[in-house]
């Protein structure tokens, strides 16, 4: 639910009034995406060939594409149709096709589960970030060393401050 800051009435509004409802649509989408990822990962390992149909917060072609990228074979819509009517399915299809054209995908199989390859453990993320920072530091030090003045003839009027900074820090 939400509150409209113009009318000061809670939403969704029916004849200007509302009542608290259930838990679905965009409120559950991040959770449904995670569940899809976890189930699809498990199915790849233990049930290859089985299909997975995803649901939870799908309202646009972009939403459907995210579920397919995380391993769904098909997608379903419940609240989206209640909110926008069945016409939303046509719009969803067009948006999904536009995404596929932009990414140069011919079929759903071209991108099904493609984003599953980019999950790892928290410990691995920390290790990768530490390694990248060490690489950046070494590269910055090498670049600074290159710019360091090594002979009197290398001093330049415009670069003097930078050159002496590099020497001081080096
Ligand atoms: C009004 C309403 C009634 C629902 N009735 C059922 C039901 O009878 N059986 C069921 O398995 N799921 C039911 N659901 C859950 C939906 O099938 C769906 O899993 C959930 O709402 C998440 O998808 P959505 O975000 O597209 O709505 C219902 C959902 C809503 C909003």
XYZ file of N, CA and C and ligand atoms in Angstrom:
541
model
N 0.840 -1.188 0.000
C 0.000 0.000 0.000
C 0.878 1.242 0.000
N 0.271 2.361 -0.272
C 0.989 3.634 -0.221
C -0.024 4.729 0.091
N 0.487 5.961 0.259
C -0.414 7.089 0.508
C -0.168 8.135 -0.570
N -1.210 8.555 -1.247
C -1.111 9.571 -2.284
C -0.934 10.929 -1.604
N 0.179 11.619 -1.908
C 0.488 12.866 -1.203
C -0.327 14.056 -1.719
N -1.039 13.890 -2.833
C -1.934 14.957 -3.311
C -3.296 14.840 -2.612
N -3.866 13.608 -2.676
C -5.231 13.416 -2.133
C -5.215 13.046 -0.647
N -4.022 12.658 -0.142
C -3.847 12.197 1.247
C -4.621 10.914 1.538
N -5.029 10.215 0.446
C -5.775 8.964 0.634
C -4.852 7.770 0.406
N -5.079 6.699 1.168
C -4.263 5.502 0.939
C -4.609 4.838 -0.393
N -3.624 4.114 -0.959
C -3.821 3.413 -2.238
C -3.505 1.938 -2.066
N -4.024 1.024 -2.897
C -4.883 1.308 -4.040
C -6.269 1.803 -3.617
N -6.768 2.779 -4.393
C -8.007 3.442 -4.021
C -9.193 2.852 -4.781
N -10.234 2.486 -4.053
C -11.487 2.030 -4.663
C -12.583 2.947 -4.137
N -13.134 3.748 -5.018
C -14.155 4.733 -4.602
C -13.618 5.628 -3.484
N -12.312 5.932 -3.555
C -11.738 6.836 -2.560
C -11.366 6.173 -1.237
N -11.644 4.871 -1.124
C -11.330 4.148 0.117
C -10.421 2.962 -0.214
N -9.873 2.331 0.816
C -9.042 1.145 0.588
C -9.168 0.174 1.758
N -8.542 -0.992 1.590
C -8.437 -1.951 2.697
C -7.101 -2.671 2.523
N -6.386 -3.002 3.590
C -5.090 -3.666 3.418
C -5.259 -5.000 2.702
N -4.350 -5.268 1.754
C -4.441 -6.500 0.972
C -3.332 -7.467 1.320
N -3.032 -8.383 0.388
C -1.988 -9.388 0.607
C -0.626 -8.875 0.187
N 0.283 -9.796 0.005
C 1.684 -9.452 -0.255
C 2.051 -10.028 -1.612
N 2.144 -9.160 -2.631
C 2.467 -9.668 -3.974
C 3.089 -8.556 -4.797
N 3.178 -8.785 -6.093
C 3.666 -7.807 -7.082
C 5.061 -7.278 -6.735
N 5.310 -5.955 -6.954
C 6.706 -5.501 -6.866
C 7.295 -5.678 -5.465
N 6.437 -5.813 -4.446
C 6.954 -6.023 -3.086
C 7.670 -7.364 -2.968
N 7.261 -8.350 -3.773
C 7.878 -9.682 -3.656
C 8.909 -9.945 -4.754
N 9.030 -9.013 -5.736
C 9.876 -9.309 -6.903
C 11.331 -9.661 -6.549
N 12.017 -8.869 -5.682
C 13.411 -9.230 -5.389
C 13.532 -10.612 -4.756
N 12.539 -10.971 -3.945
C 12.563 -12.278 -3.276
C 12.307 -13.378 -4.306
N 11.333 -13.135 -5.205
C 11.017 -14.129 -6.245
C 12.214 -14.311 -7.188
N 12.936 -13.223 -7.481
C 14.123 -13.327 -8.350
C 15.184 -14.198 -7.677
N 15.377 -13.968 -6.385
C 16.377 -14.765 -5.663
C 15.978 -16.247 -5.640
N 14.688 -16.506 -5.379
C 14.210 -17.894 -5.344
C 14.400 -18.561 -6.708
N 14.090 -17.823 -7.766
C 14.262 -18.357 -9.126
C 15.727 -18.722 -9.349
N 16.628 -17.808 -8.960
C 18.068 -18.060 -9.116
C 18.482 -19.321 -8.359
N 18.016 -19.442 -7.109
C 18.435 -20.592 -6.292
C 17.867 -21.903 -6.840
N 16.583 -21.871 -7.258
C 15.964 -23.106 -7.771
C 16.597 -23.486 -9.118
N 16.813 -22.480 -9.983
C 17.406 -22.770 -11.302
C 18.815 -23.340 -11.151
N 19.579 -22.801 -10.185
C 20.940 -23.298 -9.944
C 20.893 -24.756 -9.490
N 19.961 -25.055 -8.582
C 19.810 -26.424 -8.083
C 19.358 -27.361 -9.218
N 18.430 -26.865 -10.067
C 17.921 -27.709 -11.161
C 19.018 -28.033 -12.183
N 19.875 -27.060 -12.460
C 20.981 -27.297 -13.397
C 21.817 -28.486 -12.929
N 22.034 -28.527 -11.599
C 22.862 -29.576 -11.003
C 22.115 -30.897 -10.883
N 20.885 -30.840 -10.340
C 20.212 -32.078 -9.934
C 19.065 -32.535 -10.825
N 18.463 -31.615 -11.577
C 17.318 -31.981 -12.426
C 17.445 -31.391 -13.823
N 18.540 -31.661 -14.537
C 18.703 -31.065 -15.870
C 17.555 -31.500 -16.784
N 17.068 -30.556 -17.611
C 15.991 -30.892 -18.539
C 14.608 -30.534 -18.025
N 14.464 -30.349 -16.691
C 13.163 -29.940 -16.140
C 12.963 -28.449 -16.389
N 11.686 -28.008 -16.424
C 11.455 -26.580 -16.685
C 10.974 -25.869 -15.420
N 11.208 -24.573 -15.387
C 10.870 -23.742 -14.227
C 10.010 -22.564 -14.688
N 8.838 -22.403 -14.067
C 7.958 -21.283 -14.391
C 7.976 -20.303 -13.225
N 8.354 -19.036 -13.493
C 8.549 -18.063 -12.411
C 7.367 -17.108 -12.277
N 7.115 -16.657 -11.043
C 6.044 -15.685 -10.789
C 6.449 -14.818 -9.597
N 5.945 -13.600 -9.583
C 6.183 -12.708 -8.439
C 6.646 -11.346 -8.900
N 5.694 -10.418 -9.088
C 6.060 -9.036 -9.401
C 6.335 -8.744 -10.858
N 5.883 -9.610 -11.751
C 6.150 -9.367 -13.170
C 5.054 -8.462 -13.747
N 5.471 -7.278 -14.227
C 4.526 -6.317 -14.815
C 4.973 -5.849 -16.195
N 6.274 -5.987 -16.482
C 6.806 -5.497 -17.765
C 7.662 -6.572 -18.425
N 7.994 -6.329 -19.709
C 8.876 -7.250 -20.417
C 10.249 -7.300 -19.766
N 10.681 -6.161 -19.219
C 11.982 -6.114 -18.523
C 11.967 -6.994 -17.284
N 10.822 -6.997 -16.569
C 10.715 -7.875 -15.384
C 10.815 -9.336 -15.830
N 10.072 -9.701 -16.886
C 10.086 -11.091 -17.376
C 11.504 -11.474 -17.807
N 12.197 -10.546 -18.489
C 13.561 -10.827 -18.966
C 14.482 -11.156 -17.797
N 14.310 -10.430 -16.670
C 15.175 -10.693 -15.510
C 14.987 -12.118 -14.985
N 13.723 -12.572 -14.922
C 13.461 -13.932 -14.441
C 14.049 -14.973 -15.400
N 13.959 -14.705 -16.708
C 14.504 -15.659 -17.693
C 16.031 -15.675 -17.592
N 16.627 -14.479 -17.416
C 18.089 -14.409 -17.256
C 18.557 -15.191 -16.036
N 17.658 -15.333 -15.037
C 18.017 -16.085 -13.833
C 17.550 -17.538 -13.911
N 17.151 -17.992 -15.108
C 16.925 -19.423 -15.309
C 15.494 -19.870 -15.504
N 14.510 -18.934 -15.528
C 13.117 -19.356 -15.743
C 12.907 -19.723 -17.216
N 12.086 -20.778 -17.447
C 11.719 -21.132 -18.829
C 10.513 -20.312 -19.278
N 9.566 -20.126 -18.336
C 8.356 -19.349 -18.627
C 8.098 -18.419 -17.446
N 7.221 -17.432 -17.660
C 6.864 -16.532 -16.559
C 5.341 -16.440 -16.456
N 4.852 -16.094 -15.272
C 3.412 -15.952 -15.038
C 3.122 -14.585 -14.420
N 1.895 -14.135 -14.554
C 1.488 -12.843 -13.997
C 0.150 -13.008 -13.286
N 0.045 -12.481 -12.069
C -1.253 -12.485 -11.370
C -1.673 -11.040 -11.087
N -0.980 -10.381 -10.131
C -1.377 -9.019 -9.734
C -1.277 -8.030 -10.897
N -0.265 -8.197 -11.744
C -0.077 -7.283 -12.887
C -1.327 -7.210 -13.746
N -1.940 -8.371 -13.992
C -3.160 -8.405 -14.814
C -4.324 -7.754 -14.052
N -4.362 -7.979 -12.740
C -5.430 -7.345 -11.939
C -5.303 -5.826 -11.992
N -4.063 -5.323 -11.939
C -3.846 -3.873 -11.920
C -4.048 -3.236 -13.293
N -3.497 -3.880 -14.340
C -3.443 -3.226 -15.660
C -4.376 -3.849 -16.694
N -5.041 -4.953 -16.371
C -5.898 -5.637 -17.341
C -5.081 -6.546 -18.239
N -5.784 -7.411 -18.986
C -5.087 -8.400 -19.826
C -4.281 -7.767 -20.956
N -4.588 -6.488 -21.288
C -3.831 -5.819 -22.363
C -2.346 -5.751 -22.006
N -2.043 -5.815 -20.712
C -0.632 -5.714 -20.302
C 0.220 -6.851 -20.880
N -0.418 -7.982 -21.211
C 0.350 -9.136 -21.713
C 0.964 -8.791 -23.075
N 0.183 -8.108 -23.933
C 0.676 -7.707 -25.254
C 1.862 -6.741 -25.085
N 1.677 -5.770 -24.167
C 2.733 -4.783 -23.909
C 3.986 -5.495 -23.385
N 3.767 -6.463 -22.487
C 4.885 -7.226 -21.915
C 5.659 -7.952 -23.023
N 4.905 -8.558 -23.957
C 5.546 -9.281 -25.072
C 6.385 -8.322 -25.920
N 5.808 -7.147 -26.214
C 6.524 -6.176 -27.051
C 7.799 -5.694 -26.358
N 7.695 -5.448 -25.044
C 8.876 -4.987 -24.293
C 9.944 -6.077 -24.242
N 9.496 -7.329 -24.096
C 10.449 -8.443 -24.049
C 11.163 -8.580 -25.405
N 10.383 -8.432 -26.483
C 10.979 -8.496 -27.828
C 11.972 -7.360 -28.044
N 11.617 -6.145 -27.553
C 12.515 -4.988 -27.712
C 13.828 -5.247 -26.972
N 13.719 -5.849 -25.769
C 14.934 -6.206 -25.011
C 15.785 -7.190 -25.810
N 15.120 -8.203 -26.403
C 15.857 -9.230 -27.152
C 16.535 -8.635 -28.385
N 15.820 -7.731 -29.064
C 16.415 -7.103 -30.255
C 17.631 -6.281 -29.860
N 17.485 -5.507 -28.762
C 18.594 -4.654 -28.297
C 19.820 -5.508 -27.955
N 19.573 -6.660 -27.327
C 20.678 -7.527 -26.906
C 21.082 -8.541 -27.990
N 20.389 -8.477 -29.128
C 20.653 -9.396 -30.255
C 20.433 -10.868 -29.872
N 19.331 -11.134 -29.137
C 18.939 -12.508 -28.826
C 17.825 -12.908 -29.786
N 17.964 -14.098 -30.392
C 16.946 -14.592 -31.341
C 15.836 -15.352 -30.624
N 16.226 -16.142 -29.626
C 15.258 -16.987 -28.914
C 15.449 -16.838 -27.406
N 14.458 -17.327 -26.639
C 14.573 -17.268 -25.174
C 15.775 -18.093 -24.702
N 16.031 -19.194 -25.428
C 17.148 -20.075 -25.044
C 18.486 -19.329 -25.122
N 18.547 -18.283 -25.967
C 19.804 -17.528 -26.101
C 20.204 -16.819 -24.802
N 19.209 -16.519 -23.952
C 19.578 -15.797 -22.721
C 19.060 -16.441 -21.443
N 18.398 -17.579 -21.559
C 17.904 -18.254 -20.349
C 19.076 -18.641 -19.434
N 19.043 -18.154 -18.217
C 20.066 -18.515 -17.222
C 21.408 -17.833 -17.417
N 21.482 -16.886 -18.364
C 22.776 -16.247 -18.674
C 23.377 -15.521 -17.465
N 22.528 -14.932 -16.621
C 23.046 -14.167 -15.474
C 23.427 -15.055 -14.294
N 23.110 -16.354 -14.380
C 23.459 -17.265 -13.278
C 24.969 -17.420 -13.134
N 25.687 -17.104 -14.221
C 27.146 -17.285 -14.190
C 27.853 -16.251 -13.308
N 27.094 -15.237 -12.855
C 27.744 -14.146 -12.117
C 27.410 -14.147 -10.635
N 27.141 -15.308 -10.082
C 26.930 -15.417 -8.639
C 28.108 -16.156 -8.017
N 28.537 -15.675 -6.855
C 29.594 -16.368 -6.130
C 29.341 -16.164 -4.638
N 30.313 -16.508 -3.803
C 30.109 -16.365 -2.350
C 30.539 -14.970 -1.894
N 30.091 -14.579 -0.720
C 30.482 -13.287 -0.155
C 31.999 -13.246 0.036
N 32.577 -14.346 0.542
C 34.024 -14.392 0.785
C 34.796 -14.177 -0.521
N 34.282 -14.754 -1.608
C 34.947 -14.617 -2.904
C 34.874 -13.159 -3.390
N 33.735 -12.481 -3.149
C 33.616 -11.065 -3.538
C 34.662 -10.226 -2.801
N 34.820 -10.491 -1.504
C 35.800 -9.741 -0.701
C 37.205 -9.985 -1.240
N 37.495 -11.270 -1.562
C 38.835 -11.616 -2.086
C 39.089 -10.904 -3.410
N 38.076 -10.920 -4.321
C 38.239 -10.299 -5.640
C 38.460 -8.786 -5.527
N 37.713 -8.162 -4.589
C 37.835 -6.711 -4.432
C 39.219 -6.340 -3.878
N 39.701 -7.141 -2.931
C 41.019 -6.902 -2.340
C 42.098 -7.020 -3.416
N 41.957 -8.049 -4.254
C 42.928 -8.296 -5.322
C 42.938 -7.134 -6.331
N 41.716 -6.639 -6.676
C 41.626 -5.529 -7.629
C 42.246 -4.255 -7.051
N 42.002 -4.003 -5.751
C 42.572 -2.803 -5.108
C 44.097 -2.869 -5.119
N 44.654 -4.066 -4.859
C 46.114 -4.233 -4.856
C 46.660 -3.975 -6.259
N 45.927 -4.465 -7.292
C 46.342 -4.233 -8.694
C 46.333 -2.745 -9.019
N 45.250 -2.034 -8.610
C 45.128 -0.586 -8.869
C 46.267 0.179 -8.202
N 46.582 -0.224 -6.968
C 47.627 0.474 -6.197
C 48.980 0.296 -6.898
N 49.261 -0.948 -7.329
C 50.541 -1.220 -8.004
C 50.633 -0.421 -9.301
N 49.502 -0.334 -10.053
C 49.494 0.403 -11.318
C 49.707 1.892 -11.067
N 49.061 2.435 -10.003
C 49.201 3.860 -9.686
C 50.635 4.163 -9.278
N 51.239 3.259 -8.514
C 52.633 3.466 -8.080
C 53.582 3.425 -9.267
N 53.323 2.489 -10.201
C 54.178 2.385 -11.398
C 54.061 3.647 -12.242
N 52.810 4.171 -12.362
C 52.587 5.386 -13.169
C 53.272 6.576 -12.513
N 53.174 6.661 -11.167
C 53.796 7.778 -10.457
C 55.315 7.712 -10.605
N 55.859 6.489 -10.528
C 57.312 6.321 -10.645
C 57.802 6.781 -12.019
N 56.983 6.508 -13.045
C 57.360 6.899 -14.410
C 57.464 8.414 -14.555
N 56.558 9.125 -13.826
C 56.506 10.587 -13.954
C 57.563 11.268 -13.089
N 58.263 10.489 -12.262
C 59.215 11.082 -11.336
C 60.424 11.664 -12.064
N 60.822 12.860 -11.657
C 61.986 13.513 -12.269
C 63.253 12.761 -11.869
N 64.054 12.431 -12.883
C 65.291 11.695 -12.586
C 66.545 12.503 -12.955
N 66.323 13.635 -13.659
C 67.466 14.485 -14.029
C 66.995 15.939 -14.042
N 67.899 16.887 -13.778
C 67.526 18.320 -13.727
C 66.843 18.775 -15.006
N 67.246 18.196 -16.119
C 66.687 18.624 -17.408
C 65.200 18.271 -17.542
N 64.701 17.393 -16.669
C 63.293 16.951 -16.780
C 62.308 17.880 -16.072
N 62.801 18.852 -15.293
C 61.883 19.777 -14.605
C 61.183 20.648 -15.641
N 59.829 20.796 -15.433
C 59.092 21.666 -16.352
C 58.342 22.695 -15.511
N 58.288 23.928 -15.982
C 57.627 25.016 -15.240
C 56.195 24.681 -14.890
N 55.408 24.234 -15.888
C 53.977 23.963 -15.672
C 53.745 22.751 -14.785
N 54.637 21.772 -14.883
C 54.443 20.495 -14.171
C 55.164 20.455 -12.830
N 55.797 21.593 -12.452
C 56.666 21.578 -11.276
C 55.988 21.029 -10.014
N 54.751 21.493 -9.755
C 54.064 21.070 -8.507
C 53.839 19.564 -8.531
N 53.310 19.063 -9.673
C 53.050 17.618 -9.797
C 54.343 16.831 -9.666
N 55.388 17.321 -10.325
C 56.669 16.591 -10.321
C 57.250 16.517 -8.911
N 57.174 17.633 -8.169
C 57.753 17.592 -6.824
C 56.878 16.770 -5.875
N 55.546 16.785 -6.109
C 54.636 15.934 -5.327
C 54.991 14.465 -5.512
N 55.214 14.084 -6.781
C 55.548 12.684 -7.093
C 56.838 12.288 -6.396
N 57.803 13.195 -6.373
C 59.082 12.891 -5.712
C 58.883 12.736 -4.207
N 58.069 13.658 -3.622
C 57.861 13.633 -2.172
C 57.163 12.354 -1.735
N 56.149 11.938 -2.533
C 55.379 10.738 -2.168
C 56.142 9.456 -2.482
N 56.948 9.533 -3.546
C 57.678 8.332 -3.960
C 58.682 7.935 -2.904
C -5.959 -11.875 -5.133
C -4.973 -13.014 -5.253
C -5.436 -14.304 -5.169
C -4.541 -15.376 -5.250
N -5.018 -16.663 -5.176
C -4.154 -17.702 -5.258
C -4.627 -19.037 -5.181
O -5.826 -19.300 -5.036
N -3.716 -20.033 -5.257
C -2.376 -19.799 -5.402
O -1.593 -20.741 -5.463
N -1.915 -18.539 -5.487
C -2.750 -17.481 -5.412
N -2.264 -16.203 -5.473
C -0.807 -15.999 -5.616
C -0.417 -15.703 -7.044
O -0.689 -16.830 -7.849
C 1.069 -15.334 -7.186
O 1.873 -16.426 -6.851
C 1.490 -14.175 -6.350
O 0.473 -13.197 -6.296
C 2.781 -13.521 -6.885
O 2.674 -13.162 -8.265
P 2.213 -11.695 -8.739
O 3.178 -10.712 -8.166
O 2.239 -11.755 -10.244
O 0.825 -11.479 -8.215
C -3.144 -15.123 -5.420
C -2.709 -13.801 -5.515
C -3.601 -12.752 -5.417
C -3.082 -11.333 -5.508
